[in-house]
JSON list of C-alpha atoms in Angstrom, two decimals:
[
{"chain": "A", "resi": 1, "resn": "UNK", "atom": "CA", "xyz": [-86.86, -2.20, 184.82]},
{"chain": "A", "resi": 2, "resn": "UNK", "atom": "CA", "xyz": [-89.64, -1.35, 186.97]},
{"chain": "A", "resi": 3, "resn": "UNK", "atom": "CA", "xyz": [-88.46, -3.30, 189.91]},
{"chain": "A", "resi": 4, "resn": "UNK", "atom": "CA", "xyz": [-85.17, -1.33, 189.80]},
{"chain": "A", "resi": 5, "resn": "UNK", "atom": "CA", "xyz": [-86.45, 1.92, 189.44]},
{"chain": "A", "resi": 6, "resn": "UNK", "atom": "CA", "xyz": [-88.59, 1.35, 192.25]},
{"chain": "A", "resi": 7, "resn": "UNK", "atom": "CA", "xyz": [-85.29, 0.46, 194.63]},
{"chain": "A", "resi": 8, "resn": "UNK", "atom": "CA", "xyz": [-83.24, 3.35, 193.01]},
{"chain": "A", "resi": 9, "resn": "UNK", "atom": "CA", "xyz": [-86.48, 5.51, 194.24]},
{"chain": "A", "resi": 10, "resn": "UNK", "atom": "CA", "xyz": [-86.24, 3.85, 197.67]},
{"chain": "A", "resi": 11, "resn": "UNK", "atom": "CA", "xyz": [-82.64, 4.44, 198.39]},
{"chain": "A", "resi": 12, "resn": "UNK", "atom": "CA", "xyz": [-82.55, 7.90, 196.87]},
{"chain": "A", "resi": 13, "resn": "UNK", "atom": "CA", "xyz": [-85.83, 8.66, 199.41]},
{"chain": "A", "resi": 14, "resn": "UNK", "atom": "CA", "xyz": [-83.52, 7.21, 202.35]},
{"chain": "A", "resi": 15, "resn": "UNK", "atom": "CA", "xyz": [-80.16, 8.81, 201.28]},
{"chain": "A", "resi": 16, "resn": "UNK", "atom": "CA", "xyz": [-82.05, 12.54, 201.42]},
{"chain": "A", "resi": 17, "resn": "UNK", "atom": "CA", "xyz": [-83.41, 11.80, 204.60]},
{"chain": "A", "resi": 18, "resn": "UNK", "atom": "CA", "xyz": [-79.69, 10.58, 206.38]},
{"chain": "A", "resi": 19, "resn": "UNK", "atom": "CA", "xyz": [-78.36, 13.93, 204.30]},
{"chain": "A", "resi": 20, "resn": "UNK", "atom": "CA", "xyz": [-80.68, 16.37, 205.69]},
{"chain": "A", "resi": 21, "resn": "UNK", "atom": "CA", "xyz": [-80.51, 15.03, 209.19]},
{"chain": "A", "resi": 22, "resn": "UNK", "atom": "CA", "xyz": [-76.69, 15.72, 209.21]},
{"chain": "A", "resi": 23, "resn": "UNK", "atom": "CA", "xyz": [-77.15, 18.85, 207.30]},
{"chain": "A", "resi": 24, "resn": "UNK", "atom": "CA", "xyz": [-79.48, 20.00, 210.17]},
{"chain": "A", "resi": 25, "resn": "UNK", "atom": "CA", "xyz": [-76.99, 18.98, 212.64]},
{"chain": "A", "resi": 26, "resn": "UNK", "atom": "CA", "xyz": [-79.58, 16.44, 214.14]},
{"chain": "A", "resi": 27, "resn": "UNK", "atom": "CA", "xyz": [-78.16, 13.12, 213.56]},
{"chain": "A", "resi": 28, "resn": "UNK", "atom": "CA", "xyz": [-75.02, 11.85, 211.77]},
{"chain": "A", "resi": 29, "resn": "UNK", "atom": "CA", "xyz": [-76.83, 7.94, 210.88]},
{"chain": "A", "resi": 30, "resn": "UNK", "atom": "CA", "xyz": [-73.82, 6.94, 209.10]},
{"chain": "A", "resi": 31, "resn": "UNK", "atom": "CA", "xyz": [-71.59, 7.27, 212.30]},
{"chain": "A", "resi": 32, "resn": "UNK", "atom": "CA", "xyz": [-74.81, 5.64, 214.27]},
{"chain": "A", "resi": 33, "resn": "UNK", "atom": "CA", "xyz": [-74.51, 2.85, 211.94]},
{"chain": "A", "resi": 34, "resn": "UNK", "atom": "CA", "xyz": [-70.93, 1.80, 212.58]},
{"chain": "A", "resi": 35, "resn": "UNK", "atom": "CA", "xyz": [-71.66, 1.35, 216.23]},
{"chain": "A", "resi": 36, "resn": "UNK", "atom": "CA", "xyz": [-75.17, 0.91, 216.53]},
{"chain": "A", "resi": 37, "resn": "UNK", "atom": "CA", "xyz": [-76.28, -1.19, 213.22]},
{"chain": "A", "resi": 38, "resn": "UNK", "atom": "CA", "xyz": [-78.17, -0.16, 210.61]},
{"chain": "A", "resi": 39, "resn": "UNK", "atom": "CA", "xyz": [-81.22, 2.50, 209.96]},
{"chain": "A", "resi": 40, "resn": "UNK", "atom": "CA", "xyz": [-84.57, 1.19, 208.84]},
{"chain": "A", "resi": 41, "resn": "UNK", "atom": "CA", "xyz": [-86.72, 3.03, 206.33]},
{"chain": "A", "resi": 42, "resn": "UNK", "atom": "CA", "xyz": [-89.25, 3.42, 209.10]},
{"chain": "A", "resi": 43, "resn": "UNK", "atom": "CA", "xyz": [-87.31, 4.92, 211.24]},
{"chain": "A", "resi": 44, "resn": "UNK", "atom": "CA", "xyz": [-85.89, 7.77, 209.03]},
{"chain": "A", "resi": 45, "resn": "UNK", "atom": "CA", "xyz": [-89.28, 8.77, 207.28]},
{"chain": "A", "resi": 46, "resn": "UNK", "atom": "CA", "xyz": [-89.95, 8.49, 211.21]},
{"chain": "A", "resi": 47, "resn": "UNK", "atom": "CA", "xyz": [-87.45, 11.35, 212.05]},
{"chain": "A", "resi": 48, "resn": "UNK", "atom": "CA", "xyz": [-89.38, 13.74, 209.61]},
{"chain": "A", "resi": 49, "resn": "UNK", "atom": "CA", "xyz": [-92.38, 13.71, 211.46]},
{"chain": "A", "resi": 50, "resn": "UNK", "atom": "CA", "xyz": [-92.33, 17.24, 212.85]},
{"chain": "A", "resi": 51, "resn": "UNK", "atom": "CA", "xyz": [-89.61, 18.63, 210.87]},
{"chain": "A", "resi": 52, "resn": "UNK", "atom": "CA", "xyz": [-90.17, 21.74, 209.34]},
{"chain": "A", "resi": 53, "resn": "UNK", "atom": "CA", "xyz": [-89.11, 21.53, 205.85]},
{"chain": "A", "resi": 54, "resn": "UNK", "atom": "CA", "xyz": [-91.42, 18.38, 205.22]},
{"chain": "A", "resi": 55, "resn": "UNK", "atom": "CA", "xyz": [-95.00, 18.94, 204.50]},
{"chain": "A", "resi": 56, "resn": "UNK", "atom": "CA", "xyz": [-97.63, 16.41, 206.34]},
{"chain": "A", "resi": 57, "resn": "UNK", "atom": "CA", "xyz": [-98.76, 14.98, 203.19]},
{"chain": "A", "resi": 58, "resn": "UNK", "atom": "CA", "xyz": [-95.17, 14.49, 202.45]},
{"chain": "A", "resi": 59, "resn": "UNK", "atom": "CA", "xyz": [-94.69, 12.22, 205.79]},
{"chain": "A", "resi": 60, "resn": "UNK", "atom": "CA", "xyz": [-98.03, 10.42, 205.18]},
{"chain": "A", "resi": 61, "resn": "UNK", "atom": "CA", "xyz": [-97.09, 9.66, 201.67]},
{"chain": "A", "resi": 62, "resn": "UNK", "atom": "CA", "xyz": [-94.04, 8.40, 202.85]},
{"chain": "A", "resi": 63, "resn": "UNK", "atom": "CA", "xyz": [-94.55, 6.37, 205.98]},
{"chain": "A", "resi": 64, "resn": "UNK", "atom": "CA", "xyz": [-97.35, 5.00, 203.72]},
{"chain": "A", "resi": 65, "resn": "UNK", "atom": "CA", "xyz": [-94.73, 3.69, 201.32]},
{"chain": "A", "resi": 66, "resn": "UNK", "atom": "CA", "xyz": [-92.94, 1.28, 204.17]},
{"chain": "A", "resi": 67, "resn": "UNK", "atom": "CA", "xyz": [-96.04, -1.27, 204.10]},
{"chain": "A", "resi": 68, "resn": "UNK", "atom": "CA", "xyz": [-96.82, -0.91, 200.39]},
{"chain": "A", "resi": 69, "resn": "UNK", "atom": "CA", "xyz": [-93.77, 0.00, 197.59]},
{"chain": "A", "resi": 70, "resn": "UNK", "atom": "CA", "xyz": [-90.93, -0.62, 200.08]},
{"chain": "A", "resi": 71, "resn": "UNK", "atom": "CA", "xyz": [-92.00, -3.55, 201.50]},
{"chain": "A", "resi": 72, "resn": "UNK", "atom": "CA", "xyz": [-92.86, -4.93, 197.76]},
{"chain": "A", "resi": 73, "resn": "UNK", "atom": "CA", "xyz": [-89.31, -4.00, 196.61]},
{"chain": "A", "resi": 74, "resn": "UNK", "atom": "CA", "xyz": [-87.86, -5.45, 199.95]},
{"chain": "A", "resi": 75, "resn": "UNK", "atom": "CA", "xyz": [-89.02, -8.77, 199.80]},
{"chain": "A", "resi": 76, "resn": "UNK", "atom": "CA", "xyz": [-88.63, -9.21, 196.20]},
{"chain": "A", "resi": 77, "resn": "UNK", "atom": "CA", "xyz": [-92.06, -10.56, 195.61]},
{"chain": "A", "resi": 78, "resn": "UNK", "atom": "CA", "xyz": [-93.23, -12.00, 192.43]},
{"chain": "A", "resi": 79, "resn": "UNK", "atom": "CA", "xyz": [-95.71, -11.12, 190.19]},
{"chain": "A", "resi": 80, "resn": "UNK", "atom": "CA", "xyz": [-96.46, -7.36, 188.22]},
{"chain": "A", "resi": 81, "resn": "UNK", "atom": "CA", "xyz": [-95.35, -4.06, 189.63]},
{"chain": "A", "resi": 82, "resn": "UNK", "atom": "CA", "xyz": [-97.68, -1.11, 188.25]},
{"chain": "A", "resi": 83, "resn": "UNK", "atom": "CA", "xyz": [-95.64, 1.41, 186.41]},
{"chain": "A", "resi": 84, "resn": "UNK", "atom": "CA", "xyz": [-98.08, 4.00, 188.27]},
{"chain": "A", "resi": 85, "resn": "UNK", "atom": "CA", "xyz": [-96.64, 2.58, 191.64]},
{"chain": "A", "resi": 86, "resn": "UNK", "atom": "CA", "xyz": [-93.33, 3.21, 190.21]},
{"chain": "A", "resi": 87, "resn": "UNK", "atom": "CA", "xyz": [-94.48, 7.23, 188.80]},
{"chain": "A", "resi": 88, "resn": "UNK", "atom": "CA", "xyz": [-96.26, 7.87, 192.27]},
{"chain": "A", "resi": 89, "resn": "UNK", "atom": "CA", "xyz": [-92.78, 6.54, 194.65]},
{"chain": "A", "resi": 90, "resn": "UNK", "atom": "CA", "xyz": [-90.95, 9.09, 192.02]},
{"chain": "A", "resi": 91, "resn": "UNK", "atom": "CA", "xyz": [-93.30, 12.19, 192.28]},
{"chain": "A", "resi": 92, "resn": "UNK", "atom": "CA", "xyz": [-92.67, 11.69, 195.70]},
{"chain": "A", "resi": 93, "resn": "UNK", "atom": "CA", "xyz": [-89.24, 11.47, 195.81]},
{"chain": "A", "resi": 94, "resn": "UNK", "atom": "CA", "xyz": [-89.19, 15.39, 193.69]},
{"chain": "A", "resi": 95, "resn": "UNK", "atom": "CA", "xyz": [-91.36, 16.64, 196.13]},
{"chain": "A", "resi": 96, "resn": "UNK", "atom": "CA", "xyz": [-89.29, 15.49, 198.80]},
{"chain": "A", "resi": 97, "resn": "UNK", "atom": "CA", "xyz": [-86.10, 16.91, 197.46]},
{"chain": "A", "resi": 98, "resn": "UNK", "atom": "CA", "xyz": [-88.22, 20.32, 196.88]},
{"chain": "A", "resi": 99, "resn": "UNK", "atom": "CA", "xyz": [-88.66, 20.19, 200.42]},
{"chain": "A", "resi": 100, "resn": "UNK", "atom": "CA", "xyz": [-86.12, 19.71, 201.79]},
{"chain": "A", "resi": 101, "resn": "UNK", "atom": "CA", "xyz": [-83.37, 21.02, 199.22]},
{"chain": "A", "resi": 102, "resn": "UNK", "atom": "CA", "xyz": [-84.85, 24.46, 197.81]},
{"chain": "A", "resi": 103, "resn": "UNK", "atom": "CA", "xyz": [-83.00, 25.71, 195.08]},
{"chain": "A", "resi": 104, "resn": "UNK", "atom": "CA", "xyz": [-81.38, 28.31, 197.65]},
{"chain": "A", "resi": 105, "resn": "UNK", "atom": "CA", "xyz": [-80.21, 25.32, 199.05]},
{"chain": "A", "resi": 106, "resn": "UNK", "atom": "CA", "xyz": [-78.59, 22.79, 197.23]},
{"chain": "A", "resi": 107, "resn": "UNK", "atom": "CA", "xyz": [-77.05, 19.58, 199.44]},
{"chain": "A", "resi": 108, "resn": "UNK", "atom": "CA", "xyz": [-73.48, 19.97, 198.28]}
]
């Protein structure tokens, strides 16, 4: 269960990030995608760097996560995933919503 917790985390984390960017007018990555190819995780988390709504801790935490949860979760490997790693990827995935979805706000 932990493993797919840790991929619904992943994708949810990637999802906000190609939401806000259209939201914000700045890039529509779904209509990149169809002509371009696809999106890494890098390279969103990337695109928050100096926006605004996302704290600096929040990008650290986040471009952090490409070479340690993400990376785990994206090459399947074997043996036991911490169900800390699993509560830390989720914390930051509230924050990140937080931030970039204030209850104001909402991203309907």
């Amino acid at each position: 269960m932990l493993n797919a917790a840790l991929n619904c985390y992943i994708l949810c984390i990637e999802w906000l990030i190609i939401t806000h960017l259209k939201r914000e007018g700045r890039r529509d990555v779904i209509e990149e995608e169809k002509e371009e190819g696809g999106e890494y995780y890098r390279e969103l988390v990337r695109e928050l760097k100096d926006d605004e709504y996302v704290s600096q801790k929040t990008f650290e935490k986040l471009d952090e996560m490409n070479s340690v949860e993400r990376r785990w979760m994206a090459h399947h490997k074997s043996g036991e995933l911490a169900e800390t790693d699993v509560r830390n990827v989720r914390d930051r995935l509230e924050i990140l919503i937080r931030e970039l979805f204030p209850r104001s706000d909402s991203p309907n």
